[in-house]
GROMACS .gro file of C-alpha atoms in nm:
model
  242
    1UNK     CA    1  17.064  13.707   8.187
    2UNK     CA    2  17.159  13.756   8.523
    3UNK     CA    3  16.825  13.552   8.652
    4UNK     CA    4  16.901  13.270   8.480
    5UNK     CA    5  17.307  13.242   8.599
    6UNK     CA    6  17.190  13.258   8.911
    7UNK     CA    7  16.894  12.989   8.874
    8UNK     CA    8  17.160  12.750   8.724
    9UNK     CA    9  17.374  12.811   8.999
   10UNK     CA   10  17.094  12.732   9.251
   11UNK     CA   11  16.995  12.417   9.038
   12UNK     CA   12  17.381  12.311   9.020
   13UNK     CA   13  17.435  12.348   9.390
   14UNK     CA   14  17.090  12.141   9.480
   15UNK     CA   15  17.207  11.884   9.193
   16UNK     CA   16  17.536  11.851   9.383
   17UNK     CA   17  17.385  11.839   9.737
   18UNK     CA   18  17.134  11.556   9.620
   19UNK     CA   19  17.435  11.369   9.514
   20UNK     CA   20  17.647  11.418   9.799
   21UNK     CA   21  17.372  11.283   9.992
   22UNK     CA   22  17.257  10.999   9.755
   23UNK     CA   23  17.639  10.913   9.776
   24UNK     CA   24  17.670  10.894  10.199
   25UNK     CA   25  17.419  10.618  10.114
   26UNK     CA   26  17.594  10.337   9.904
   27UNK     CA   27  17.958  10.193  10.016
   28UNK     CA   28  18.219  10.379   9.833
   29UNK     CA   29  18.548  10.142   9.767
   30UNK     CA   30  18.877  10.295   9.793
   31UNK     CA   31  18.948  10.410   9.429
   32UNK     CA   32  18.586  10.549   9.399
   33UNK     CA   33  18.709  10.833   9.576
   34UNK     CA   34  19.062  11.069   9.542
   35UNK     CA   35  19.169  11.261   9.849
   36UNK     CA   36  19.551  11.343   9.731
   37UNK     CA   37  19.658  11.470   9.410
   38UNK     CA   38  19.827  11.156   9.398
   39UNK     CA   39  19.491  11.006   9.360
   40UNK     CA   40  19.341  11.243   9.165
   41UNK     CA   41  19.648  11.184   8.901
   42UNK     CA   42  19.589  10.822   8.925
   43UNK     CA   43  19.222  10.827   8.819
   44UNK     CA   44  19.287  11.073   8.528
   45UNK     CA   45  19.552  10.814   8.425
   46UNK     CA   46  19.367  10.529   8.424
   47UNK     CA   47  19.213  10.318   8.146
   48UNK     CA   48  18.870  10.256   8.004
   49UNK     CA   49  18.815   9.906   8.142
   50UNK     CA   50  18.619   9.673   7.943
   51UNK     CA   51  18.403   9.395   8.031
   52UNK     CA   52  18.534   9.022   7.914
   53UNK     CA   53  18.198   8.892   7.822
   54UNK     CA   54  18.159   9.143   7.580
   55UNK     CA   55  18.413   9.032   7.368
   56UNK     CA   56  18.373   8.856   7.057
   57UNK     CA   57  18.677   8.598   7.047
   58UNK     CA   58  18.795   8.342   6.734
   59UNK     CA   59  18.994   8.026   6.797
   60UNK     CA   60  19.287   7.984   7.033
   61UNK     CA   61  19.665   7.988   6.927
   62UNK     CA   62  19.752   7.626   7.023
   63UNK     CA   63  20.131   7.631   7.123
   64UNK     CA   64  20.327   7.318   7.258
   65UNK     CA   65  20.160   7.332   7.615
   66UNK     CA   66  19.832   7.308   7.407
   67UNK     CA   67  19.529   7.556   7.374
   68UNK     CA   68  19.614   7.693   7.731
   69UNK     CA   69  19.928   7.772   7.979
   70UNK     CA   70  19.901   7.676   8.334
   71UNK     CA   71  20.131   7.758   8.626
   72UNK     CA   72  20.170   7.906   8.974
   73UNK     CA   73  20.274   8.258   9.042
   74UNK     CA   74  20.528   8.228   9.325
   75UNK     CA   75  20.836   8.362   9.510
   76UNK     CA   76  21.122   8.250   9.753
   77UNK     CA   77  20.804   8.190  10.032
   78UNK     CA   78  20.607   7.938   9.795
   79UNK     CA   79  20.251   7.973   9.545
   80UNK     CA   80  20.043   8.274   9.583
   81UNK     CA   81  19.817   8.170   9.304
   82UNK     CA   82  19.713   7.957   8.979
   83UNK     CA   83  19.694   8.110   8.664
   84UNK     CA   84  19.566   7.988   8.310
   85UNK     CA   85  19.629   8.180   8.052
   86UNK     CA   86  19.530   8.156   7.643
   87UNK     CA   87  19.593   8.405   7.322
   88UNK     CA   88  19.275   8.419   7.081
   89UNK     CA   89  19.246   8.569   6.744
   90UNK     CA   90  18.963   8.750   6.640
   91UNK     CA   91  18.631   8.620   6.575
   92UNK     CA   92  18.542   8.395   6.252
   93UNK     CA   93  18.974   8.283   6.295
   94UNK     CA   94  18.993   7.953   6.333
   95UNK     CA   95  19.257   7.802   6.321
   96UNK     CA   96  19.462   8.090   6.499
   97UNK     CA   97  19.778   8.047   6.339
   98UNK     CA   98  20.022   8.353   6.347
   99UNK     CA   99  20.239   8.195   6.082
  100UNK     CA  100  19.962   8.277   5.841
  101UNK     CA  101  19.735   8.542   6.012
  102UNK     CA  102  19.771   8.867   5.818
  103UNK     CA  103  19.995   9.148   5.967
  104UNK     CA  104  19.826   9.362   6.244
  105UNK     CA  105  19.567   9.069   6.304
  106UNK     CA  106  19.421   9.195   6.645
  107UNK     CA  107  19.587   8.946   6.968
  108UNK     CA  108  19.332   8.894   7.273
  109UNK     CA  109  19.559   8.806   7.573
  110UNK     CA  110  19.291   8.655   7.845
  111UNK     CA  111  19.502   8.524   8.197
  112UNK     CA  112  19.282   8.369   8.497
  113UNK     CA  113  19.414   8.430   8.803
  114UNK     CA  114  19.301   8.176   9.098
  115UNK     CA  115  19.475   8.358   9.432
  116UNK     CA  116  19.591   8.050   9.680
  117UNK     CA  117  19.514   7.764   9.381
  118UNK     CA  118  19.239   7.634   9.141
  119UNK     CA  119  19.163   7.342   9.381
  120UNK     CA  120  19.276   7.098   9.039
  121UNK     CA  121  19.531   6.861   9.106
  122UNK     CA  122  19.676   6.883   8.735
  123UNK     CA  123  19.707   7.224   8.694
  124UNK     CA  124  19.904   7.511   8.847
  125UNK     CA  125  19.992   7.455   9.176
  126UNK     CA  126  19.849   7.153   9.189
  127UNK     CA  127  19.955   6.870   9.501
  128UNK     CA  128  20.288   7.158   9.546
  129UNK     CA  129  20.067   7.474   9.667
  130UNK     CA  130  20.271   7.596   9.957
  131UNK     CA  131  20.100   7.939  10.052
  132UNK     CA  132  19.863   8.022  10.295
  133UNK     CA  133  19.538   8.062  10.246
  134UNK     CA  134  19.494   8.424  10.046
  135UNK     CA  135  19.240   8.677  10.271
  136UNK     CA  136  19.321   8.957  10.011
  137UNK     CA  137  19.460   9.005   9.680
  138UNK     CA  138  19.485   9.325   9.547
  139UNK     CA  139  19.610   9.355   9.189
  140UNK     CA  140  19.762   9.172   8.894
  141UNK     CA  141  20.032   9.317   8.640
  142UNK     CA  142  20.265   9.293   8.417
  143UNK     CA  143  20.649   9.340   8.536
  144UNK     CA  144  20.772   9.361   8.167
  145UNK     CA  145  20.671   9.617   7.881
  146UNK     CA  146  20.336   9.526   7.718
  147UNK     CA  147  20.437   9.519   7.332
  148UNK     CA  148  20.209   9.633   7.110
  149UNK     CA  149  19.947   9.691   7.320
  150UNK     CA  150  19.671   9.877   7.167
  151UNK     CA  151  19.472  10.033   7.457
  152UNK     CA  152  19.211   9.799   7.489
  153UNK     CA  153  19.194   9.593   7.818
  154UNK     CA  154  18.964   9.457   8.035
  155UNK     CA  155  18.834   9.202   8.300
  156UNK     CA  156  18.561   8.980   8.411
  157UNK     CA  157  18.250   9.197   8.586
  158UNK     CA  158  18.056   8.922   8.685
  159UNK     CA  159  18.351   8.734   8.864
  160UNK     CA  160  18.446   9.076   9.027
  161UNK     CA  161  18.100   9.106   9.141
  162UNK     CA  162  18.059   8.747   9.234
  163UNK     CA  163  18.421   8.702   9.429
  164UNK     CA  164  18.363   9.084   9.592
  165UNK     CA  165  18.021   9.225   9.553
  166UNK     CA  166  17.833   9.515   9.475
  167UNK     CA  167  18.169   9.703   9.584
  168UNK     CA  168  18.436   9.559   9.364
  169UNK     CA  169  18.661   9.830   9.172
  170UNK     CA  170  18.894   9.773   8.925
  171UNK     CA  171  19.092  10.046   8.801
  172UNK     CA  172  19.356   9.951   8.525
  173UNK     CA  173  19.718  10.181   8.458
  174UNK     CA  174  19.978  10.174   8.284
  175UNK     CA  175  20.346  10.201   8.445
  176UNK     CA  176  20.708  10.178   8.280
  177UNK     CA  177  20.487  10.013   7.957
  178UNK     CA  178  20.304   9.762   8.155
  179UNK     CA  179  19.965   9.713   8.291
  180UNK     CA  180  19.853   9.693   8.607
  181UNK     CA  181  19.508   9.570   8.712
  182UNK     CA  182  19.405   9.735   9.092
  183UNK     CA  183  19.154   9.537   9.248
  184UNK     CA  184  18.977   9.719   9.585
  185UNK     CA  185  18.704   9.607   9.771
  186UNK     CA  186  18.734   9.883  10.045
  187UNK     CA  187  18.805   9.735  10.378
  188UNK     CA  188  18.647   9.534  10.542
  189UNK     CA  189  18.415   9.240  10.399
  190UNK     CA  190  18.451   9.054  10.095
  191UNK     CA  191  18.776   9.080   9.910
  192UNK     CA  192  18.928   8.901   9.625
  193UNK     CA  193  19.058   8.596   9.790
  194UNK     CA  194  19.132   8.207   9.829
  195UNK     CA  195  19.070   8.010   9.476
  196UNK     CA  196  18.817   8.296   9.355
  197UNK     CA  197  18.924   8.353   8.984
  198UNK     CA  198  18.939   8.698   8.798
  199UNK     CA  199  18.959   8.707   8.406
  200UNK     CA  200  19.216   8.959   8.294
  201UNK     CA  201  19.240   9.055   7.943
  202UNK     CA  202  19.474   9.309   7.737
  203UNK     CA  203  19.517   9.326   7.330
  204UNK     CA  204  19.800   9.335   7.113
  205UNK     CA  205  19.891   9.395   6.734
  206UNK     CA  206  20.179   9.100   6.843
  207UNK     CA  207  20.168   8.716   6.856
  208UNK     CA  208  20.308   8.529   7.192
  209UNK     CA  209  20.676   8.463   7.122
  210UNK     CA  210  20.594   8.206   7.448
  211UNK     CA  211  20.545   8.209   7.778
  212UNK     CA  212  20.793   8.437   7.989
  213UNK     CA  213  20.749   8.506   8.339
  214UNK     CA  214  20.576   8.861   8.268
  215UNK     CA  215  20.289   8.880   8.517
  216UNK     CA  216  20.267   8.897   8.880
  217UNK     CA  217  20.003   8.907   9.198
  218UNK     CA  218  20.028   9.087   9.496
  219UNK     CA  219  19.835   8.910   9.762
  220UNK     CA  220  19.891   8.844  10.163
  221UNK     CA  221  20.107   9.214  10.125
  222UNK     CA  222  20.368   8.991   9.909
  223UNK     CA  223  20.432   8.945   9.522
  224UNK     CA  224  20.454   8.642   9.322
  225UNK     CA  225  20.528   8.574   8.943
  226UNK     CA  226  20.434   8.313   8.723
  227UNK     CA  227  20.471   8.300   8.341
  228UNK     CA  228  20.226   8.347   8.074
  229UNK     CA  229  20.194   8.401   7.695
  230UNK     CA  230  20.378   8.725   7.624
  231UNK     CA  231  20.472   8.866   7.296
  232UNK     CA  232  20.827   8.952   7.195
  233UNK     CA  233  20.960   9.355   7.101
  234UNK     CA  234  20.900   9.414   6.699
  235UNK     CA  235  21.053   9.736   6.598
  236UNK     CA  236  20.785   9.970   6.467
  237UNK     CA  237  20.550   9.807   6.727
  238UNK     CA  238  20.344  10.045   6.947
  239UNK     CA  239  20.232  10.021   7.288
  240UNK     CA  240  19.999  10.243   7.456
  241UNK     CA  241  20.116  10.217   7.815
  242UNK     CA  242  20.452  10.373   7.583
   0.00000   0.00000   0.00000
């Protein structure tokens, strides 16, 4: 018994050493690695992220702005970004109507975020953009409670990986009952910049009630808001940001 604790113990520290030196080898981003507790605590907390093209979506809920919402997430300084933002029901729904979708019917919330502008005259900030050009955005969120969210959220791989690289990191939490998307590309390099869009998805048990100025960007070291489909408090609802 003895000989084979300590052969595990050899094999376990070689195991570790091989990865410690496999790892000096590839670019680490910023929330790869924890070096407070703060971090550490962060990690733990945060959620399984999903990928957007795996989901399996039904029709769209077509409210009076159409199939889709478009605006520009701004403050007192001008547009920090476009978003575009739809609600789908599951798939094999069509139409998506929750006047007569069955209780608990399963919300997909999907919002693309362009930081600076979408470069389309009709949409978002359109002719009006008045930022500068964004070098680095750095996460999207909700500022009010996520109602009847169920846990399951996501966002776009392949536009991570195409607008950052091999690097990109998202790491999703939940704070006061709302999400919060962190997007790090380390320093340096690529980062999530000018008209580069990043799909954002969340799910809820809860229909839009319309759009509300729930979601914000925090690009150039500033934060802008811009409104998007959010669902209204139902008593009995859950959410699991809580």
């Amino acid at each position: 018994m003895i000989n084979r604790v300590g052969l595990f113990a050899l094999a376990s520290a070689l195991a570790l050493a091989a990865c410690s030196d496999g790892a000096s080898n590839n670019e680490v981003t910023d929330l790869n690695s924890a070096d407070t507790d703060g971090e550490v605590a962060a990690m733990a907390a945060a959620l399984d992220a999903g990928d957007f093209m795996d989901l399996q979506l039904g029709a769209k809920i077509v409210g009076p702005q159409g199939p889709e919402v478009t605006g520009a997430m701004s403050n007192a300084e001008g547009n920090f970004a476009d978003i575009r933002s739809f609600v789908a029901c599951p798939a094999g729904m069509d139409p998506c109507d929750p006047k007569s979708a069955p209780e608990g019917t399963l919300y997909t919330y999907v919002h693309v975020v362009y930081p600076g502008e979408d470069n389309k005259p009709g949409t978002g900030s359109g002719t009006g953009n008045t930022s500068s050009d964004i070098e680095r955005a750095t996460a999207f969120r909700m500022v009010m409670p996520a109602h009847g969210f169920t846990g399951a959220a996501g966002y776009s791989k392949a536009e991570a990986m195409s607008a950052i690289g091999a690097k990109a990191d998202v790491v999703i939490s939940c704070k006061d009952g709302a999400l919060s998307w962190t997007v790090s590309a380390g320093d340096g390099g690529n980062q999530w910049g000018q008209a580069e869009p990043l799909t954002f998805y969340w799910q809820s048990t809860l229909p839009p009630a319309g759009p509300e100025k729930a979601y914000a960007i925090e690009a150039n070291y500033a934060e802008a808001i811009g409104a998007g489909p959010y669902p209204a408090a139902k008593e009995g609802a859950s959410n699991a940001c809580g």
